[in-house]
Coordinates of C-alpha atoms and ligand atoms in Angstrom, one line a residue:
M1460 CA -17.1 11.1 14.6
P1461 CA -16.2 8.1 12.5
H1462 CA -15.7 4.8 14.2
Y1463 CA -13.4 1.8 13.4
T1464 CA -13.5 -1.8 14.4
A1465 CA -10.7 -4.0 13.0
P1466 CA -12.2 -6.6 10.7
L1467 CA -10.7 -9.5 12.6
R1468 CA -13.2 -12.1 11.4
D1469 CA -12.4 -11.4 7.8
M1470 CA -8.7 -11.4 8.5
R1471 CA -9.1 -14.8 10.1
F1472 CA -11.0 -16.0 7.0
V1473 CA -8.3 -14.9 4.6
L1474 CA -5.4 -16.1 6.8
F1475 CA -6.7 -19.5 8.0
E1476 CA -9.5 -20.5 5.6
L1477 CA -8.5 -19.1 2.3
L1478 CA -4.6 -19.1 2.4
K1479 CA -4.2 -21.7 5.2
V1480 CA -1.1 -19.9 6.4
Q1481 CA -1.0 -22.2 9.5
D1482 CA 0.2 -24.9 7.1
E1483 CA 2.3 -22.6 4.9
L1484 CA 4.3 -21.3 7.9
K1485 CA 5.3 -24.8 8.8
A1486 CA 7.4 -24.9 5.7
L1487 CA 9.2 -21.7 6.6
P1488 CA 11.8 -22.5 9.3
P1489 CA 11.9 -19.1 11.1
Y1490 CA 8.1 -19.2 11.5
A1491 CA 7.5 -22.9 11.8
E1492 CA 6.6 -22.7 15.5
L1493 CA 4.2 -19.8 15.1
D1494 CA 0.7 -20.9 15.9
V1495 CA -2.8 -19.6 15.1
E1496 CA -3.4 -18.5 18.7
T1497 CA -0.3 -16.3 18.8
I1498 CA -1.2 -14.7 15.5
E1499 CA -4.7 -14.0 16.7
A1500 CA -3.5 -12.6 20.0
V1501 CA -1.1 -10.2 18.2
L1502 CA -3.8 -9.0 15.8
E1503 CA -6.2 -8.5 18.7
E1504 CA -3.7 -6.3 20.5
G1505 CA -3.0 -4.4 17.3
A1506 CA -6.7 -3.8 16.8
K1507 CA -6.9 -2.3 20.3
F1508 CA -4.0 0.1 19.5
A1509 CA -5.8 1.1 16.3
S1510 CA -9.2 1.8 17.7
Q1511 CA -8.2 3.1 21.2
V1512 CA -5.0 5.0 20.6
I1513 CA -4.6 6.3 17.0
Q1514 CA -8.1 6.3 15.6
P1515 CA -9.3 9.0 18.0
L1516 CA -6.4 11.2 16.8
N1517 CA -7.3 10.9 13.1
Q1518 CA -9.7 13.9 12.9
V1519 CA -7.5 15.9 15.3
G1520 CA -4.6 15.5 12.9
D1521 CA -6.7 16.5 10.0
R1522 CA -8.0 19.6 11.7
E1523 CA -4.7 20.8 13.3
G1524 CA -2.1 19.6 10.8
C1525 CA 1.6 20.0 11.5
T1526 CA 3.2 23.2 12.6
F1527 CA 6.4 24.7 11.2
H1528 CA 8.0 26.9 13.9
G1529 CA 10.9 28.3 11.9
D1530 CA 14.6 27.3 12.1
G1531 CA 13.8 23.8 11.0
V1532 CA 11.5 22.9 13.9
V1533 CA 8.3 21.0 13.1
T1534 CA 5.7 19.6 15.5
A1535 CA 3.0 17.0 14.8
P1536 CA -0.6 17.4 15.8
T1537 CA -1.7 17.1 19.5
G1538 CA -1.5 13.5 20.7
F1539 CA 0.7 12.2 17.9
R1540 CA 3.9 12.2 20.0
D1541 CA 2.3 10.4 22.9
A1542 CA 0.7 7.8 20.7
Y1543 CA 4.1 7.2 19.1
A1544 CA 5.7 6.8 22.5
Q1545 CA 3.1 4.1 23.3
F1546 CA 3.8 2.5 20.0
V1547 CA 7.5 2.2 20.8
A1548 CA 6.9 1.2 24.4
N1549 CA 4.6 -1.6 23.2
G1550 CA 7.3 -2.9 20.8
W1551 CA 5.1 -2.5 17.7
P1552 CA 7.9 -1.1 15.4
S1553 CA 9.9 -4.3 15.8
V1554 CA 7.1 -6.8 15.1
G1555 CA 8.1 -7.6 11.5
C1556 CA 11.9 -7.2 12.0
D1557 CA 14.7 -9.6 12.2
P1558 CA 15.7 -10.8 15.7
D1559 CA 19.4 -10.2 14.7
Y1560 CA 18.6 -6.5 15.0
G1561 CA 16.3 -6.6 17.9
G1562 CA 13.1 -7.5 16.0
Q1563 CA 10.4 -9.9 17.0
G1564 CA 10.7 -11.9 13.8
L1565 CA 7.0 -12.3 13.0
P1566 CA 6.2 -12.9 9.4
T1567 CA 5.0 -10.2 6.9
I1568 CA 1.5 -11.8 6.9
V1569 CA 1.1 -10.6 10.5
N1570 CA 2.8 -7.2 10.1
N1571 CA 0.7 -6.4 7.0
R1572 CA -2.6 -7.0 8.8
L1573 CA -1.5 -4.7 11.6
Y1574 CA -0.6 -2.1 9.0
E1575 CA -4.0 -2.4 7.5
M1576 CA -5.7 -1.7 10.8
W1577 CA -3.4 1.1 11.7
N1578 CA -3.9 2.7 8.3
S1579 CA -7.7 2.5 8.7
A1580 CA -7.2 4.2 12.1
N1581 CA -4.8 7.0 11.1
Q1582 CA -2.8 6.9 7.8
A1583 CA -1.1 10.2 8.5
W1584 CA 0.2 9.1 11.9
L1585 CA 1.3 5.7 10.6
M1586 CA 3.5 7.2 7.9
Y1587 CA 6.0 8.2 10.5
A1588 CA 6.5 4.6 11.4
G1589 CA 5.8 3.1 7.9
L1590 CA 8.6 4.9 6.2
S1591 CA 11.0 3.7 8.9
H1592 CA 10.0 0.1 8.1
S1593 CA 10.8 0.7 4.4
A1594 CA 14.2 2.2 5.4
Y1595 CA 14.8 -0.9 7.6
E1596 CA 14.3 -3.1 4.6
C1597 CA 16.8 -1.1 2.6
L1598 CA 19.5 -1.1 5.3
V1599 CA 19.1 -4.8 5.9
A1600 CA 19.8 -5.4 2.2
F1601 CA 22.5 -2.8 1.6
G1602 CA 23.8 -1.5 5.0
T1603 CA 27.4 -2.2 6.1
P1604 CA 27.8 -4.1 9.4
E1605 CA 28.6 -0.8 11.1
Q1606 CA 25.6 1.0 9.7
K1607 CA 23.4 -1.9 10.8
Q1608 CA 24.9 -1.8 14.3
V1609 CA 24.5 2.0 14.7
Y1610 CA 21.3 2.7 12.9
L1611 CA 19.3 -0.5 12.3
T1612 CA 18.7 -1.3 15.9
K1613 CA 17.3 2.2 16.5
I1614 CA 15.0 1.9 13.6
V1615 CA 13.8 -1.5 14.8
S1616 CA 13.1 -0.2 18.3
G1617 CA 11.3 2.8 16.8
E1618 CA 13.6 5.3 18.7
W1619 CA 14.6 6.8 15.4
T1620 CA 12.5 7.1 12.3
G1621 CA 13.4 7.1 8.6
T1622 CA 12.6 9.0 5.4
M1623 CA 13.1 8.6 1.7
C1624 CA 14.5 11.6 -0.1
L1625 CA 14.2 11.4 -3.8
T1626 CA 12.1 14.3 -5.1
E1627 CA 13.6 17.7 -6.0
P1628 CA 11.8 20.8 -7.3
H1629 CA 12.6 20.0 -10.9
C1630 CA 12.6 16.2 -10.7
G1631 CA 9.8 13.8 -9.5
T1632 CA 9.2 10.9 -11.8
D1633 CA 12.4 11.4 -13.7
L1634 CA 15.0 10.7 -11.1
G1635 CA 17.7 10.7 -13.7
I1636 CA 17.8 14.5 -13.6
L1637 CA 18.3 14.9 -9.9
K1638 CA 21.0 17.4 -8.8
T1639 CA 21.7 16.9 -5.1
K1640 CA 25.5 16.6 -4.8
A1641 CA 27.7 14.4 -2.5
E1642 CA 31.4 15.2 -2.2
D1643 CA 33.9 12.9 -0.6
N1644 CA 35.1 14.2 2.8
G1645 CA 38.1 11.9 2.6
D1646 CA 37.3 10.2 5.9
G1647 CA 34.7 7.7 4.6
S1648 CA 31.9 10.3 4.9
Y1649 CA 30.4 12.6 2.2
A1650 CA 29.1 16.2 2.3
L1651 CA 25.6 16.4 0.8
S1652 CA 24.2 19.7 -0.7
G1653 CA 20.8 20.2 -2.4
T1654 CA 17.1 20.6 -1.9
K1655 CA 14.6 17.8 -1.6
I1656 CA 10.9 18.5 -1.6
F1657 CA 7.7 16.7 -0.5
I1658 CA 9.6 14.6 2.0
S1659 CA 7.1 12.7 4.2
A1660 CA 7.9 12.7 7.9
G1661 CA 11.0 14.8 7.0
E1662 CA 10.9 16.6 10.3
H1663 CA 8.8 16.1 13.4
D1664 CA 8.9 15.8 17.2
L1665 CA 8.0 12.1 17.5
A1666 CA 11.4 10.6 17.7
E1667 CA 14.8 11.7 19.0
N1668 CA 16.5 11.2 15.6
I1669 CA 15.6 10.9 11.9
L1670 CA 17.6 9.0 9.3
H1671 CA 17.2 10.4 5.8
L1672 CA 18.0 8.0 2.9
V1673 CA 19.0 10.4 0.2
L1674 CA 19.7 10.0 -3.5
A1675 CA 22.5 12.2 -4.7
R1676 CA 25.3 12.4 -7.3
L1677 CA 29.0 12.0 -6.8
P1678 CA 31.4 14.3 -8.7
G1679 CA 31.9 13.1 -12.3
A1680 CA 28.9 10.6 -12.0
P1681 CA 27.5 9.4 -15.3
A1682 CA 24.4 11.3 -16.4
G1683 CA 20.9 9.8 -15.8
T1684 CA 19.9 7.1 -13.4
K1685 CA 23.3 5.3 -13.8
G1686 CA 25.0 8.1 -11.9
I1687 CA 22.8 8.1 -8.7
S1688 CA 24.2 7.0 -5.3
L1689 CA 22.3 6.5 -2.1
F1690 CA 23.4 8.0 1.3
L1691 CA 22.4 7.8 4.9
V1692 CA 22.1 11.2 6.4
P1693 CA 21.1 11.4 10.1
K1694 CA 19.5 14.5 11.5
F1695 CA 21.8 14.2 14.6
L1696 CA 25.2 12.5 14.1
P1697 CA 25.5 9.6 16.5
D1698 CA 28.1 10.2 19.2
A1699 CA 30.6 7.6 20.5
D1700 CA 27.8 5.9 22.5
G1701 CA 25.4 5.8 19.5
K1702 CA 23.3 8.5 21.0
P1703 CA 22.1 11.6 19.0
G1704 CA 25.0 14.0 19.0
R1705 CA 25.9 17.0 16.9
R1706 CA 23.1 18.5 14.7
N1707 CA 23.8 17.7 11.1
G1708 CA 23.5 20.2 8.2
V1709 CA 20.0 19.1 7.1
K1710 CA 17.0 21.2 8.1
A1711 CA 13.3 21.6 7.1
G1712 CA 12.8 24.8 5.2
S1713 CA 9.0 24.7 5.3
I1714 CA 6.1 22.2 5.3
E1715 CA 3.4 21.9 2.6
H1716 CA -0.2 22.7 3.0
K1717 CA -2.1 20.0 1.2
M1718 CA -5.4 18.3 0.4
G1719 CA -5.1 15.4 2.9
I1720 CA -2.9 13.5 5.3
H1721 CA -2.6 16.8 7.3
G1722 CA -1.1 15.0 10.3
N1723 CA 2.0 14.0 8.4
A1724 CA 4.7 16.6 7.8
T1725 CA 5.5 16.9 4.1
C1726 CA 8.8 18.9 4.2
V1727 CA 11.2 20.8 2.0
L1728 CA 14.6 19.6 3.3
N1729 CA 17.7 21.7 2.7
F1730 CA 21.0 19.8 2.8
D1731 CA 23.8 22.2 3.4
G1732 CA 27.1 20.2 3.4
A1733 CA 25.3 17.6 5.6
T1734 CA 27.4 14.6 6.6
G1735 CA 26.3 11.3 5.1
W1736 CA 27.6 7.8 4.4
L1737 CA 27.2 5.8 1.2
I1738 CA 24.8 2.9 1.2
G1739 CA 25.7 0.2 -1.2
E1740 CA 28.0 1.0 -4.2
P1741 CA 28.7 4.3 -5.9
H1742 CA 26.3 5.0 -8.8
K1743 CA 24.2 2.0 -7.9
G1744 CA 22.0 3.9 -5.5
L1745 CA 18.8 3.5 -7.4
A1746 CA 18.9 -0.3 -7.1
A1747 CA 19.3 0.1 -3.4
M1748 CA 16.6 2.7 -3.1
F1749 CA 14.3 0.4 -5.1
V1750 CA 14.3 -2.0 -2.1
M1751 CA 12.8 0.9 0.0
M1752 CA 10.5 2.0 -2.9
N1753 CA 9.1 -1.5 -3.5
S1754 CA 8.4 -1.8 0.2
A1755 CA 6.8 1.6 0.3
R1756 CA 4.7 0.8 -2.8
L1757 CA 3.2 -2.2 -1.1
G1758 CA 2.8 0.0 2.0
V1759 CA 0.8 2.5 -0.1
G1760 CA -1.5 -0.3 -1.3
M1761 CA -2.1 -1.0 2.4
Q1762 CA -2.8 2.6 3.1
S1763 CA -5.6 2.6 0.6
L1764 CA -7.0 -0.7 1.8
G1765 CA -7.1 0.8 5.3
Q1766 CA -9.0 3.9 4.0
A1767 CA -11.4 1.8 2.0
E1768 CA -12.2 -0.4 5.0
V1769 CA -12.9 2.4 7.5
A1770 CA -15.0 4.3 4.9
H1771 CA -17.0 1.2 4.2
Q1772 CA -17.7 0.5 7.9
N1773 CA -19.0 4.0 8.5
A1774 CA -21.1 4.0 5.3
V1775 CA -22.7 0.7 6.3
A1776 CA -23.6 2.1 9.8
Y1777 CA -25.0 5.2 8.3
A1778 CA -27.0 3.3 5.7
K1779 CA -28.7 1.3 8.4
D1780 CA -29.5 4.3 10.4
R1781 CA -30.5 7.0 8.0
L1782 CA -34.2 7.0 7.2
Q1783 CA -35.2 8.2 3.7
G1784 CA -37.9 7.0 1.3
R1785 CA -39.6 3.6 1.2
A1786 CA -38.3 0.3 -0.1
P1787 CA -39.6 -0.1 -3.6
T1788 CA -41.0 -3.5 -2.6
G1789 CA -42.9 -2.2 0.5
A1790 CA -42.1 -0.6 3.8
S1791 CA -39.4 -2.4 5.9
L1792 CA -40.1 -0.2 9.0
A1793 CA -43.8 0.5 8.8
D1794 CA -43.8 2.1 12.2
K1795 CA -41.2 4.7 11.1
P1796 CA -41.7 7.7 8.8
A1797 CA -39.3 6.1 6.3
D1798 CA -37.0 3.1 5.7
P1799 CA -33.3 3.1 6.3
I1800 CA -31.5 3.9 3.0
I1801 CA -29.8 0.4 2.9
V1802 CA -33.1 -0.8 1.4
H1803 CA -32.4 1.1 -1.9
P1804 CA -30.7 -0.9 -4.6
D1805 CA -28.4 2.0 -5.5
V1806 CA -27.2 2.4 -2.0
R1807 CA -26.6 -1.4 -2.0
R1808 CA -24.6 -0.9 -5.2
M1809 CA -22.3 1.5 -3.5
L1810 CA -21.9 -0.6 -0.3
M1811 CA -21.4 -3.8 -2.2
T1812 CA -18.7 -2.2 -4.5
S1813 CA -16.7 -1.0 -1.5
R1814 CA -17.2 -4.4 0.2
A1815 CA -16.1 -6.4 -2.8
Y1816 CA -13.0 -4.3 -3.5
T1817 CA -12.0 -4.1 0.1
E1818 CA -12.3 -7.8 0.9
A1819 CA -10.5 -8.8 -2.3
G1820 CA -7.8 -6.2 -1.5
R1821 CA -7.3 -7.9 1.9
A1822 CA -7.0 -11.3 0.3
F1823 CA -4.6 -9.9 -2.3
T1824 CA -2.3 -8.1 0.1
T1825 CA -2.3 -11.1 2.5
W1826 CA -1.3 -13.4 -0.4
T1827 CA 1.5 -11.1 -1.5
A1828 CA 2.7 -10.9 2.1
L1829 CA 2.8 -14.7 2.1
L1830 CA 4.9 -14.5 -1.1
I1831 CA 7.3 -12.1 0.7
D1832 CA 7.6 -14.6 3.6
R1833 CA 8.3 -17.4 1.1
E1834 CA 10.9 -15.2 -0.6
H1835 CA 12.7 -14.5 2.6
A1836 CA 12.4 -17.8 4.4
H1837 CA 11.6 -20.8 2.2
P1838 CA 14.4 -23.4 2.1
D1839 CA 13.8 -24.2 -1.5
A1840 CA 15.6 -21.8 -3.9
A1841 CA 13.1 -22.4 -6.7
V1842 CA 10.2 -21.4 -4.4
R1843 CA 12.0 -18.3 -3.3
E1844 CA 12.7 -17.4 -6.9
E1845 CA 9.1 -17.9 -7.9
A1846 CA 7.9 -15.7 -5.1
D1847 CA 10.4 -13.0 -6.1
E1848 CA 9.2 -13.0 -9.7
L1849 CA 5.6 -12.8 -8.6
M1850 CA 6.3 -9.9 -6.3
A1851 CA 8.1 -8.1 -9.1
L1852 CA 5.1 -8.5 -11.3
L1853 CA 2.4 -7.7 -8.7
T1854 CA 3.9 -4.8 -6.8
P1855 CA 2.7 -2.2 -9.3
V1856 CA -0.7 -3.9 -9.2
V1857 CA -1.0 -3.7 -5.4
K1858 CA 0.0 -0.1 -5.5
A1859 CA -2.1 1.1 -8.4
F1860 CA -5.1 -1.2 -8.5
I1861 CA -5.9 -1.0 -4.8
T1862 CA -5.3 2.8 -4.6
D1863 CA -7.5 3.5 -7.7
N1864 CA -10.2 1.2 -6.2
A1865 CA -10.0 2.9 -2.9
W1866 CA -10.4 6.3 -4.5
E1867 CA -13.6 5.1 -6.1
T1868 CA -14.9 3.4 -3.0
T1869 CA -14.1 6.1 -0.4
T1870 CA -16.0 8.5 -2.8
L1871 CA -18.9 6.0 -3.0
C1872 CA -19.0 5.7 0.8
Q1873 CA -19.0 9.5 1.0
Q1874 CA -21.9 9.4 -1.5
V1875 CA -23.9 7.1 0.8
F1876 CA -24.0 10.0 3.3
G1877 CA -25.5 12.4 0.8
G1878 CA -24.8 16.0 1.9
H1879 CA -23.6 14.8 5.3
G1880 CA -20.7 13.2 3.5
Y1881 CA -19.5 16.5 2.2
I1882 CA -19.3 18.3 5.6
N1883 CA -16.4 17.8 7.9
E1884 CA -18.4 16.6 11.0
W1885 CA -18.9 13.0 9.8
G1886 CA -15.3 12.6 8.7
M1887 CA -16.1 11.0 5.3
D1888 CA -14.4 13.8 3.4
Q1889 CA -11.1 13.0 5.2
F1890 CA -11.1 9.4 3.9
V1891 CA -11.5 10.7 0.4
R1892 CA -8.9 13.4 0.7
D1893 CA -6.4 11.1 2.5
A1894 CA -6.9 8.3 0.0
R1895 CA -6.2 10.7 -3.0
I1896 CA -2.4 11.0 -2.3
N1897 CA -2.0 7.2 -2.5
M1898 CA -2.6 7.4 -6.3
I1899 CA 0.1 10.0 -6.7
Y1900 CA 3.2 9.4 -4.5
E1901 CA 5.6 6.5 -4.6
G1902 CA 5.4 6.7 -8.4
T1903 CA 2.1 7.9 -9.8
N1904 CA -0.4 5.1 -10.9
G1905 CA 0.4 5.9 -14.5
I1906 CA 4.0 5.1 -13.8
Q1907 CA 3.0 1.9 -12.0
A1908 CA 1.1 0.8 -15.1
L1909 CA 4.1 1.5 -17.4
D1910 CA 6.2 -0.5 -15.0
L1911 CA 3.8 -3.4 -15.2
L1912 CA 3.3 -3.6 -18.9
G1913 CA 6.7 -2.4 -20.1
R1914 CA 9.2 -3.7 -17.5
K1915 CA 7.5 -6.5 -15.8
V1916 CA 5.5 -8.1 -18.7
L1917 CA 6.8 -7.2 -22.1
A1918 CA 10.5 -7.0 -21.1
D1919 CA 10.7 -10.7 -20.3
R1920 CA 8.2 -11.7 -23.0
G1921 CA 5.5 -12.5 -20.5
A1922 CA 7.6 -14.9 -18.4
K1923 CA 6.5 -13.4 -15.0
F1924 CA 3.0 -13.1 -16.2
A1925 CA 3.0 -16.8 -17.1
R1926 CA 4.1 -17.6 -13.6
F1927 CA 1.0 -15.9 -12.3
A1928 CA -1.2 -17.4 -15.0
A1929 CA 0.0 -20.9 -13.9
H1930 CA -1.6 -20.3 -10.5
V1931 CA -4.9 -19.4 -12.1
Q1932 CA -4.7 -22.4 -14.5
A1933 CA -4.0 -24.8 -11.6
F1934 CA -7.1 -23.4 -9.8
L1935 CA -9.2 -23.9 -12.9
Q1936 CA -7.9 -27.4 -13.4
E1937 CA -8.9 -28.3 -9.9
H1938 CA -12.3 -26.6 -9.7
G1939 CA -13.3 -25.9 -13.4
G1940 CA -15.4 -29.1 -13.5
R1941 CA -17.6 -28.2 -10.5
D1942 CA -21.1 -27.1 -11.6
E1943 CA -21.7 -25.1 -8.5
L1944 CA -18.6 -23.0 -9.3
R1945 CA -19.2 -22.4 -13.0
E1946 CA -20.5 -18.9 -12.4
F1947 CA -17.0 -18.0 -11.2
T1948 CA -14.7 -20.4 -13.1
A1949 CA -16.1 -19.7 -16.6
P1950 CA -15.6 -15.9 -16.6
L1951 CA -12.2 -16.4 -14.9
A1952 CA -11.0 -18.8 -17.6
Q1953 CA -12.3 -16.4 -20.3
L1954 CA -10.5 -13.5 -18.7
L1955 CA -7.2 -15.4 -18.4
A1956 CA -7.4 -16.4 -22.1
D1957 CA -8.3 -12.9 -23.2
T1958 CA -5.5 -11.3 -21.1
S1959 CA -2.9 -13.7 -22.5
A1960 CA -4.0 -12.9 -26.0
L1961 CA -3.9 -9.2 -25.3
T1962 CA -0.5 -9.4 -23.8
G1963 CA 0.9 -11.0 -27.0
E1964 CA -0.9 -8.5 -29.2
L1965 CA 0.5 -5.5 -27.2
G1966 CA 4.0 -7.0 -27.5
A1967 CA 3.7 -7.1 -31.3
R1968 CA 2.3 -3.5 -31.4
A1969 CA 5.0 -2.2 -29.1
R1970 CA 7.7 -3.4 -31.6
V1971 CA 6.1 -1.2 -34.3
D1972 CA 5.3 1.9 -32.3
A1973 CA 7.0 2.8 -28.9
N1974 CA 3.9 4.8 -27.9
E1975 CA 1.7 1.7 -27.8
V1976 CA 3.0 0.7 -24.3
G1977 CA 2.1 4.0 -22.7
A1978 CA -1.2 4.1 -24.5
A1979 CA -2.3 0.6 -23.3
S1980 CA -0.7 0.4 -19.9
V1981 CA -3.4 1.9 -17.6
P1982 CA -6.3 -0.3 -19.0
Y1983 CA -3.9 -3.2 -19.0
L1984 CA -3.2 -2.8 -15.3
R1985 CA -6.9 -2.7 -14.6
I1986 CA -7.3 -6.0 -16.5
V1987 CA -4.5 -7.7 -14.6
G1988 CA -5.9 -6.3 -11.3
H1989 CA -9.3 -7.8 -12.2
L1990 CA -7.6 -11.1 -13.2
V1991 CA -6.1 -11.3 -9.7
F1992 CA -9.4 -10.3 -8.0
A1993 CA -11.5 -12.7 -10.1
W1994 CA -9.1 -15.5 -9.2
L1995 CA -9.2 -14.6 -5.5
W1996 CA -13.0 -14.2 -5.4
A1997 CA -13.4 -17.6 -7.1
R1998 CA -11.0 -19.0 -4.4
M1999 CA -13.0 -17.3 -1.7
A2000 CA -16.2 -18.8 -3.1
V2001 CA -14.6 -22.2 -2.8
A2002 CA -13.7 -21.6 0.8
A2003 CA -17.1 -20.2 1.6
L2004 CA -18.9 -23.2 0.0
R2005 CA -17.3 -25.4 2.7
A2006 CA -19.9 -23.9 5.1
P2007 CA -22.5 -22.1 3.0
D2008 CA -25.1 -22.0 5.7
D2009 CA -23.1 -19.9 8.1
A2010 CA -24.0 -16.1 7.8
F2011 CA -20.4 -15.1 7.3
H2012 CA -19.8 -17.5 4.5
A2013 CA -23.1 -16.8 2.9
A2014 CA -22.1 -13.1 2.8
K2015 CA -18.8 -14.1 1.1
L2016 CA -20.6 -15.9 -1.6
A2017 CA -23.1 -13.1 -2.1
T2018 CA -20.1 -10.7 -2.4
A2019 CA -18.3 -13.0 -4.8
R2020 CA -21.4 -13.0 -7.0
F2021 CA -21.7 -9.2 -6.8
Y2022 CA -18.0 -8.9 -7.9
F2023 CA -18.5 -11.1 -11.0
A2024 CA -21.8 -9.4 -11.9
W2025 CA -20.9 -5.8 -11.3
L2026 CA -17.2 -5.1 -11.1
L2027 CA -15.5 -7.6 -13.4
P2028 CA -17.5 -6.3 -16.5
E2029 CA -15.3 -3.2 -16.4
T2030 CA -12.7 -5.3 -18.2
A2031 CA -14.8 -5.2 -21.4
T2032 CA -14.2 -1.5 -21.6
N2033 CA -10.5 -2.0 -20.5
F2034 CA -9.9 -4.4 -23.4
R2035 CA -11.3 -2.0 -25.9
E2036 CA -9.2 0.9 -24.5
A2037 CA -6.0 -1.2 -24.4
R2038 CA -6.6 -2.0 -28.1
A2039 CA -7.6 1.6 -29.1
G2040 CA -4.0 2.4 -30.0
A2041 CA -1.7 5.3 -29.5
A2042 CA -2.7 7.2 -32.7
T2043 CA -6.0 8.4 -31.2
L2044 CA -4.0 9.9 -28.3
M2045 CA -1.0 11.3 -30.1
T2046 CA -2.4 12.8 -33.3
L2047 CA -3.3 16.2 -32.0
P2048 CA -0.1 18.4 -32.0
A2049 CA 0.7 19.7 -28.4
D2050 CA 0.2 23.3 -29.7
D2051 CA -3.4 22.6 -30.6
F2052 CA -4.4 21.7 -27.1
Ligands
FAD8 C1 2.1 14.5 0.2 C2 3.2 14.0 -0.6 C3 4.2 13.2 0.0 C4 5.3 12.8 -0.7 N1 6.3 12.1 0.0 C5 7.5 11.9 -0.7 C6 8.6 11.3 0.0 O1 8.5 11.0 1.2 N2 9.8 11.2 -0.6 C7 9.9 11.6 -1.9 O2 11.0 11.5 -2.5 N3 8.9 12.1 -2.6 C8 7.7 12.3 -2.0 N4 6.6 12.8 -2.7 C9 6.8 13.1 -4.1 C10 6.0 12.1 -5.0 O3 6.6 10.8 -5.0 C11 6.0 12.7 -6.4 O4 5.1 13.9 -6.4 C12 5.5 11.8 -7.5 O5 6.4 10.7 -7.7 C13 5.3 12.5 -8.9 O6 6.4 13.3 -9.2 P1 6.0 14.8 -9.6 O7 5.1 15.4 -8.6 O8 7.3 15.6 -9.9 O9 5.2 14.7 -10.9 P2 5.8 14.6 -12.4 O10 6.9 13.7 -12.5 O11 6.1 16.0 -12.9 O12 4.6 14.0 -13.2 C14 3.4 14.8 -13.6 C15 2.5 13.9 -14.4 O13 3.1 13.4 -15.6 C16 3.1 12.0 -15.6 N5 4.4 11.5 -16.1 C17 5.7 12.0 -15.8 N6 6.6 11.3 -16.4 C18 6.0 10.4 -17.2 C19 6.4 9.4 -18.1 N7 7.7 9.1 -18.3 N8 5.5 8.6 -18.7 C20 4.2 8.8 -18.4 N9 3.7 9.8 -17.6 C21 4.6 10.5 -17.0 C22 2.9 11.5 -14.2 O14 2.3 10.3 -14.1 C23 2.0 12.7 -13.6 O15 0.7 12.4 -13.9 C24 5.5 13.2 -2.0 C25 4.5 13.9 -2.7 C26 3.4 14.4 -2.0 C27 2.4 15.2 -2.6

């Protein structure tokens, strides 16, 4: 059975040595009193919940899956309900929520690290709570005072969970063609009818009520995305005391049988005149839903970071234990029939790849969490605006770059196990299968890449990109002259210059042929992802050099060197691909495929 130990040492490095959040928080009034000891204590408790409560259920959930009992009833795997009850009793759902709604008011930097651990322990289980947190963000931004009073406090306490209902049988990426209808009941409520598919946590037995956030069309709504409205549709309509009352007209028709995340119920939901209430303004539902979607996209990045970390830990343990072959330089365990496979350079390549991507992913998602905290709480409007722009730019990168990397690294960690990685007993196949969905849902990674290049970079002529580039330039200005850092700063400076040049080139090409953006977007996202990781690895090298003799910091430096030598060179291919042009993709007529 796989094991998991929360990487608290590395989290401390990122939080307190790399990003120095202890200083940053002092500038954010709601968190100014939060000290290092409190953050560490919360993370330690969260780590116990991960390894003691939900990690032991991960394989159970994978084996058993969820059960559809007919008439809309779905149960989660054995143990899931009890673990959720503990989660609620311990107050975990409210950690990152506003005290005005019963939350504990801790910053996103803390909540995100908890989510990383819990995802490592059991992604399928955490999805029941994770989607609720995204629904929370949407209701905070767009809910009416009454909606906040009735629903938000229940979401914050974890008594009720949330879902996001976008997808329909004929409409996934293209939400403009969705058909679910909402008709005015004349009493402030609406009657929703239609079918949503693939709804995560759409029905289950963990919580006493479920709040569905549903996209639908009002009668006479404009066609396309400009005619979509957002509705709140509870499974049970709250009674006068705010308790779950009459059953609403929404039911699970079935659950999907799928490749991974078996412990999470992926439901077909039938809305049959279900009562709902408008969230935000009519026809502006997509903008409101985007608050939930952006939160969920960052959450998906965290899911893959969690999968990559747990796969890495198990691969390292196996590589130290499994005896096969001799080290090319001479036996390391002469008294044994063979050496542990960690002596082989190719096994090292696999382990170092997963290590370098995982540690950079942790630094990246902690930094973006800090941006969210600045965006919410910094007293200076200019700082808030900068954080907002950076988050808009980087959300598709968190989602797609981290999930693509985790697909590669969970597969490499499975490979470390040889044949034992392919059989169920060791659990490595589950990490690979669970990580695969993260590249697909919440907008496929291809769509994230289009969002980055088309909407976030070219649409504002590179203004948001320039904001990020300024951070890299400032770092280079400060450290570019240091000889001991040249191995990091020189390639970083080159990558920044090359990416800026490519961005200008692609803008010019896109003005001539609309297909150029779609052709270049995926390699472009890889390049931007590497630019972020190269900047963070260079920064981590600076932090590690403050105490290079300590084993932890020496390992950081070694991993930084590996990243620059082995992973960054992927960008050479990415630049060629991004410049290859649309013609080579589009020439062949569809009929000739
Ligand atoms: C396990 C699971 C859980 C899910 N949970 C939820 C949930 O909770 N709520 C919810 O609403 N949905 C959910 N989904 C749905 C998921 O978000 C969609 O499957 C996903 O967004 C893709 O939509 P689709 O499957 O219709 O693919 P399609 O939109 O048909 O896309 C198929 C392929 O074409 C590409 N493509 C499509 N349009 C374009 C374009 N314009 N440009 C370039 N490429 C394009 C896509 O990238 C993809 O590779 C879930 C799906 C699964 C499998």
